[in-house]
Amino acid sequence: MALEVGGKSIETDEEGYLENRDEWDIEIAKAIAVAENLEMSDSHWEVVNFLREYYEEYQIAPAVRVLTKAIGKKLGKDKGNSKYLYELFPYGPAKQACKIAGLPKPTGCV
Amino acid sequence: MPETKKFLYVNRKAPYGTIYALESLEVVLIGAAFEQDVSLAFLDDGVYQITKGQNTKDIGMKNFSPTYKALGDYDVNKIYVEQESLDARGLTLDDLLPLTWEDEDDDWAEKESIKVISAAEMAKIMEQSDVVFSF
Amino acid sequence: MSQLHTVNKSPLERNTLESAITHAVKGNALLMIEDGVYGAMRDTHKSDIVSDAMDDISFYVMGPDLKARGIDETRIIDGIKIVDYSGFVALVAKHDATQSWL
């Protein structure tokens, strides 16, 4: 599969995750969000950016449970719960937000 | 409340020459979702997995050593390293990654995950485990 | 005839390095690659087998493999030379034959 962004063709796997993480930029993120039917707000970007930082440090996309706990610690308890995160990303924060962040599917996430 | 079992993952291989180390780490991360009582053991060449300063850019492989530092987030905080294995390799605790976890019940105090123990103590930990995965 | 021996196994797990050293003759070269580079470290239980053979065999170790494993150059046994990929090729070209100990 491929995603057309700004005249360029970006390779993705069959589920829409980027094949090459280094190709990621903000325009690609927006295009993936459109494909996911998501209107990106600052709150969405906050989670996406958090995931990118987490990956940079630990070289993995965290499981939902870990993401929730870590977000709560970094961004406040009101955001560190699955209700808040599922409202932003209805098909699963780890799955959808990771896809938009250009990261692989979280380990153990089927 | 389902019964909690004691899981032990035994790591005995160096990190990049074979796939065992990475496979073990992935199984640990996946298994962490099941909220069991998880311990990790590093002995023999397995101690090489958690050494500091790994940089794989010139060999074209993924450096997965930073991922061990995420284990605390996954509530995996009992990491046993065998003293005899370190000694045989000229290594000390200072050569290992600082692996820590935050104790929610103690105001998120940061605590050490690594315990360096003797082979005899390691044998006891193995004996007391309900499920052992050996890599 | 001058042979190059390559060793890619950790000496703390297998006897590959020991066997290669035993079967190398004076004037041969031995290059440690992949997990074999652990054999280049000082102060291990296997360091002596390298140090003791140093007069007869020239030892080399792959720099990129050391770096991947976080082994600093200061921890290498004196007398072992660090090479990169082109150095590996040069060693192969310089010797009459290469034996890969697996």
Coordinates of C-alpha atoms in Angstrom, one line a residue:
Chain A
M1 CA 0.0 0.0 0.0
A2 CA 1.0 3.6 -0.4
L3 CA 0.0 7.0 0.8
E4 CA 0.1 10.0 -1.6
V5 CA 1.4 13.1 0.2
G6 CA 2.5 16.3 -1.6
G7 CA 3.1 14.4 -4.9
K8 CA 5.2 11.8 -3.1
S9 CA 4.3 8.2 -2.7
I10 CA 4.9 6.9 0.9
E11 CA 5.0 3.2 1.4
T12 CA 2.9 1.7 4.2
D13 CA 2.0 -1.8 5.3
E14 CA -1.4 -3.3 4.7
E15 CA -2.7 -1.7 7.9
G16 CA -1.4 1.7 7.1
Y17 CA 1.7 1.9 9.2
L18 CA 4.7 3.5 7.6
E19 CA 7.3 1.1 6.2
N20 CA 10.1 3.6 6.7
R21 CA 9.9 5.5 10.0
D22 CA 12.5 8.1 8.8
E23 CA 10.1 9.4 6.1
W24 CA 7.7 10.7 8.7
D25 CA 6.9 14.4 8.7
I26 CA 3.9 16.5 9.9
E27 CA 2.3 16.4 6.4
I28 CA 2.4 12.6 6.4
A29 CA 1.0 12.6 9.9
K30 CA -1.9 14.8 8.7
A31 CA -2.6 12.5 5.7
I32 CA -2.7 9.4 7.9
A33 CA -5.1 11.2 10.3
V34 CA -7.4 12.0 7.3
A35 CA -7.3 8.4 6.3
E36 CA -8.2 7.5 9.9
N37 CA -11.1 10.0 9.8
L38 CA -9.6 12.0 12.6
E39 CA -9.7 15.7 13.0
M40 CA -6.4 16.5 14.7
S41 CA -6.5 18.9 17.7
D42 CA -3.7 20.1 20.0
S43 CA -4.7 17.3 22.3
H44 CA -4.2 14.8 19.6
W45 CA -0.8 16.2 18.7
E46 CA 0.2 16.1 22.3
V47 CA -0.3 12.4 22.4
V48 CA 1.4 11.8 19.0
N49 CA 4.4 13.9 20.1
F50 CA 4.6 12.0 23.4
L51 CA 4.7 8.7 21.5
R52 CA 7.5 9.9 19.2
E53 CA 9.5 11.0 22.2
Y54 CA 8.9 7.7 23.9
Y55 CA 10.0 5.8 20.9
E56 CA 13.1 8.0 20.5
E57 CA 14.1 7.1 24.1
Y58 CA 13.2 3.5 24.4
Q59 CA 12.9 2.3 20.7
I60 CA 9.5 0.8 21.2
A61 CA 5.9 2.0 20.9
P62 CA 4.4 1.5 24.4
A63 CA 1.5 -0.8 25.2
V64 CA -1.8 1.1 26.0
R65 CA -1.5 0.4 29.7
V66 CA 2.1 1.8 29.7
L67 CA 1.1 4.8 27.6
T68 CA -1.8 5.7 29.9
K69 CA 0.4 5.6 33.0
A70 CA 3.2 7.6 31.3
I71 CA 0.8 10.2 29.9
G72 CA -0.7 10.6 33.3
K73 CA 2.6 11.3 34.8
K74 CA 3.8 13.7 32.1
L75 CA 0.6 15.5 31.2
G76 CA -1.5 15.2 34.2
K77 CA -4.0 12.7 35.8
D78 CA -6.9 14.1 33.8
K79 CA -5.2 12.9 30.6
G80 CA -3.7 9.7 32.0
N81 CA -6.8 7.6 31.6
S82 CA -8.2 5.4 28.9
K83 CA -11.5 7.4 28.6
Y84 CA -9.6 10.5 27.6
L85 CA -7.3 8.7 25.2
Y86 CA -10.1 6.7 23.6
E87 CA -12.1 9.9 23.1
L88 CA -9.2 11.3 21.1
F89 CA -8.4 8.0 19.3
P90 CA -11.6 5.9 19.1
Y91 CA -9.9 2.9 17.5
G92 CA -7.3 2.7 20.2
P93 CA -4.8 5.3 21.3
A94 CA -1.8 3.0 20.9
K95 CA -2.9 1.8 17.4
Q96 CA -4.2 5.0 15.9
A97 CA -1.8 7.4 17.5
C98 CA 1.2 5.2 16.7
K99 CA 0.2 5.1 13.1
I100 CA -0.1 8.8 12.9
A101 CA 3.2 9.2 14.7
G102 CA 4.9 7.0 12.1
L103 CA 5.8 4.3 14.6
P104 CA 5.3 0.5 14.3
K105 CA 2.3 -1.1 15.8
P106 CA 2.9 -1.5 19.6
T107 CA 4.4 -4.8 20.5
G108 CA 1.7 -7.3 21.6
C109 CA -1.0 -5.2 20.0
V110 CA -3.0 -7.4 17.7
Chain B
M1 CA -8.8 -12.5 41.0
P2 CA -7.0 -15.0 38.9
E3 CA -4.0 -16.8 40.4
T4 CA -0.7 -15.0 39.8
K5 CA 2.2 -17.2 38.7
K6 CA 5.9 -16.5 39.0
F7 CA 7.4 -16.2 35.6
L8 CA 11.1 -16.2 35.1
Y9 CA 12.8 -15.3 31.8
V10 CA 16.3 -16.6 31.6
N11 CA 18.7 -14.8 29.2
R12 CA 22.0 -16.5 28.4
K13 CA 22.9 -15.2 24.9
A14 CA 24.9 -12.1 23.7
P15 CA 22.6 -9.5 22.0
Y16 CA 23.4 -9.4 18.2
G17 CA 25.0 -12.6 17.1
T18 CA 21.7 -14.5 17.5
I19 CA 18.0 -13.5 17.6
Y20 CA 17.4 -15.0 21.1
A21 CA 18.0 -11.7 23.1
L22 CA 15.6 -9.7 21.0
E23 CA 13.0 -12.5 21.0
S24 CA 13.1 -12.8 24.7
L25 CA 12.7 -9.0 25.2
E26 CA 9.6 -9.0 22.9
V27 CA 8.1 -12.0 24.7
V28 CA 8.7 -10.2 28.1
L29 CA 7.0 -7.0 26.8
I30 CA 4.0 -8.9 25.4
G31 CA 3.8 -11.1 28.5
A32 CA 3.8 -8.1 30.7
A33 CA 0.2 -7.4 29.6
F34 CA -0.9 -10.5 31.6
E35 CA 0.0 -8.9 34.9
Q36 CA 1.9 -11.9 36.3
D37 CA 4.8 -11.8 38.7
V38 CA 7.7 -11.4 36.3
S39 CA 11.4 -11.7 36.9
L40 CA 14.3 -11.6 34.5
A41 CA 17.6 -13.4 34.9
F42 CA 20.8 -12.5 33.1
L43 CA 23.6 -15.0 33.2
D44 CA 26.4 -16.4 31.0
D45 CA 26.7 -14.3 27.8
G46 CA 23.2 -12.9 28.6
V47 CA 24.9 -10.2 30.8
Y48 CA 26.2 -8.7 27.6
Q49 CA 22.6 -7.7 26.6
I50 CA 22.4 -5.0 29.3
T51 CA 25.8 -3.4 28.9
K52 CA 26.0 0.4 28.5
G53 CA 27.2 2.2 25.4
Q54 CA 25.8 0.0 22.7
N55 CA 25.8 1.7 19.3
T56 CA 24.8 -0.4 16.3
K57 CA 24.8 2.2 13.5
D58 CA 27.8 0.8 11.8
I59 CA 26.5 -2.8 11.7
G60 CA 23.0 -2.0 10.3
M61 CA 21.1 -3.6 13.1
K62 CA 18.6 -2.1 15.5
N63 CA 20.0 -1.2 18.9
F64 CA 17.4 -2.6 21.3
S65 CA 19.3 -1.9 24.5
P66 CA 17.4 1.3 25.2
T67 CA 14.2 -0.8 25.4
Y68 CA 15.5 -2.6 28.6
K69 CA 15.1 0.8 30.3
A70 CA 11.3 0.7 29.5
L71 CA 10.9 -2.5 31.5
G72 CA 10.1 -0.5 34.7
D73 CA 7.2 1.1 32.9
Y74 CA 5.9 -2.4 32.2
D75 CA 6.1 -3.3 35.9
V76 CA 9.1 -5.6 35.3
N77 CA 11.4 -4.6 38.1
K78 CA 13.0 -7.8 39.4
I79 CA 16.1 -8.1 37.3
Y80 CA 18.7 -10.6 38.6
V81 CA 22.3 -10.6 37.2
E82 CA 24.7 -13.3 38.1
Q83 CA 27.9 -12.2 39.8
E84 CA 30.0 -15.2 38.5
S85 CA 29.0 -14.3 34.9
L86 CA 30.0 -10.7 35.3
D87 CA 33.4 -11.8 36.8
A88 CA 34.1 -14.2 34.0
R89 CA 33.7 -11.4 31.5
G90 CA 35.6 -8.7 33.4
L91 CA 32.4 -6.7 34.0
T92 CA 31.0 -5.0 37.0
L93 CA 27.6 -3.4 37.9
D94 CA 29.0 -0.1 36.6
D95 CA 29.2 -1.6 33.1
L96 CA 25.4 -2.3 33.0
L97 CA 22.6 0.0 32.0
P98 CA 21.0 1.8 35.0
L99 CA 17.6 0.0 35.1
T100 CA 15.1 1.5 37.4
W101 CA 11.4 1.5 38.2
E102 CA 9.1 4.0 39.9
D103 CA 7.2 2.8 43.0
E104 CA 3.6 4.0 42.8
D105 CA 3.1 3.1 46.4
D106 CA 6.1 5.2 47.5
D107 CA 5.3 8.5 45.9
W108 CA 6.9 7.4 42.6
A109 CA 10.3 7.0 44.2
E110 CA 12.8 5.7 41.7
K111 CA 14.3 2.4 42.7
E112 CA 17.0 0.1 41.2
S113 CA 15.7 -3.0 39.3
I114 CA 19.0 -4.8 39.1
K115 CA 20.2 -7.2 41.8
V116 CA 23.5 -8.8 41.4
I117 CA 23.4 -12.3 43.0
S118 CA 25.5 -15.4 43.2
A119 CA 24.9 -18.5 41.0
A120 CA 23.6 -20.3 44.2
E121 CA 21.0 -17.6 44.7
M122 CA 20.1 -17.8 41.0
A123 CA 19.5 -21.5 41.4
K124 CA 17.0 -20.8 44.2
I125 CA 15.2 -18.2 42.1
M126 CA 14.9 -20.7 39.2
E127 CA 13.7 -23.4 41.6
Q128 CA 11.0 -21.1 43.1
S129 CA 9.6 -20.1 39.7
D130 CA 6.3 -21.6 38.4
V131 CA 7.1 -20.9 34.7
V132 CA 10.6 -20.6 33.2
F133 CA 11.3 -19.4 29.7
S134 CA 14.9 -19.9 28.7
F135 CA 16.5 -18.0 25.9
Chain C
M1 CA 51.1 -20.0 3.0
S2 CA 49.6 -17.5 5.4
Q3 CA 46.1 -18.0 6.6
L4 CA 43.6 -15.6 8.0
H5 CA 41.2 -17.1 10.6
T6 CA 37.9 -15.4 11.4
V7 CA 36.1 -16.2 14.7
N8 CA 32.5 -15.0 15.2
K9 CA 31.5 -16.8 18.5
S10 CA 31.9 -15.5 22.0
P11 CA 34.8 -17.4 23.7
L12 CA 32.7 -17.5 26.9
E13 CA 30.1 -19.5 25.2
R14 CA 32.0 -21.7 22.7
N15 CA 35.5 -23.0 22.3
T16 CA 35.7 -21.6 18.7
L17 CA 38.4 -19.0 19.6
E18 CA 40.4 -21.5 21.6
S19 CA 40.3 -24.1 18.8
A20 CA 41.2 -21.5 16.1
I21 CA 44.2 -20.3 18.1
T22 CA 45.3 -23.9 18.7
H23 CA 45.2 -24.7 15.0
A24 CA 46.7 -21.4 13.8
V25 CA 50.4 -21.5 13.0
K26 CA 53.1 -18.9 13.4
G27 CA 52.6 -16.0 11.1
N28 CA 48.8 -16.5 10.8
A29 CA 46.3 -13.7 11.5
L30 CA 43.1 -14.0 13.4
L31 CA 40.2 -11.6 13.1
M32 CA 37.4 -11.5 15.6
I33 CA 34.0 -10.5 14.2
E34 CA 30.4 -10.4 15.4
D35 CA 30.1 -12.1 18.9
G36 CA 33.7 -13.1 18.5
V37 CA 34.8 -9.5 19.5
Y38 CA 34.1 -10.4 23.1
G39 CA 37.3 -12.4 22.9
A40 CA 39.2 -9.1 22.5
M41 CA 38.3 -7.9 25.9
R42 CA 40.8 -7.6 28.8
D43 CA 40.2 -9.2 32.2
T44 CA 37.9 -12.0 31.1
H45 CA 38.4 -15.6 32.0
K46 CA 39.5 -16.2 28.4
S47 CA 41.8 -13.2 27.9
D48 CA 45.0 -15.2 28.5
I49 CA 44.5 -17.5 25.6
V50 CA 44.8 -14.5 23.3
S51 CA 47.6 -12.8 25.2
D52 CA 49.6 -16.1 25.3
A53 CA 49.3 -16.5 21.5
M54 CA 50.2 -12.9 20.7
D55 CA 53.8 -13.6 19.7
D56 CA 52.9 -16.1 17.0
I57 CA 49.6 -14.8 15.7
S58 CA 48.5 -11.3 14.7
F59 CA 45.1 -10.4 16.2
Y60 CA 42.6 -8.1 14.7
V61 CA 39.1 -7.1 15.8
M62 CA 36.2 -5.5 14.0
G63 CA 35.6 -2.0 15.2
P64 CA 31.9 -1.7 14.2
D65 CA 31.1 -5.0 16.1
L66 CA 32.9 -3.6 19.2
K67 CA 30.9 -0.4 19.0
A68 CA 27.6 -2.2 18.6
R69 CA 28.3 -4.2 21.8
G70 CA 29.4 -1.1 23.8
I71 CA 33.0 -2.3 24.2
D72 CA 35.2 0.7 24.6
E73 CA 38.6 0.6 22.8
T74 CA 40.3 1.0 26.2
R75 CA 39.1 -2.4 27.3
I76 CA 40.8 -4.2 24.4
I77 CA 43.8 -6.5 25.1
D78 CA 47.1 -4.7 24.2
G79 CA 48.4 -5.7 20.8
I80 CA 45.0 -6.4 19.1
K81 CA 44.5 -4.1 16.1
I82 CA 41.1 -2.6 15.4
V83 CA 39.9 -2.7 11.8
D84 CA 36.9 -1.5 9.9
Y85 CA 35.1 -3.2 6.9
S86 CA 37.7 -2.1 4.4
G87 CA 40.4 -3.4 6.8
F88 CA 38.6 -6.8 6.8
V89 CA 38.7 -6.9 3.0
A90 CA 42.4 -5.9 3.0
L91 CA 43.2 -8.8 5.4
V92 CA 41.4 -11.3 3.2
A93 CA 43.2 -10.0 0.1
K94 CA 46.6 -10.1 1.9
H95 CA 46.3 -13.8 3.0
D96 CA 46.5 -16.9 0.8
A97 CA 43.4 -18.4 2.4
T98 CA 40.7 -17.5 4.9
Q99 CA 39.2 -20.0 7.3
S100 CA 35.9 -19.0 9.0
W101 CA 35.6 -20.7 12.4
L102 CA 31.9 -21.0 13.2

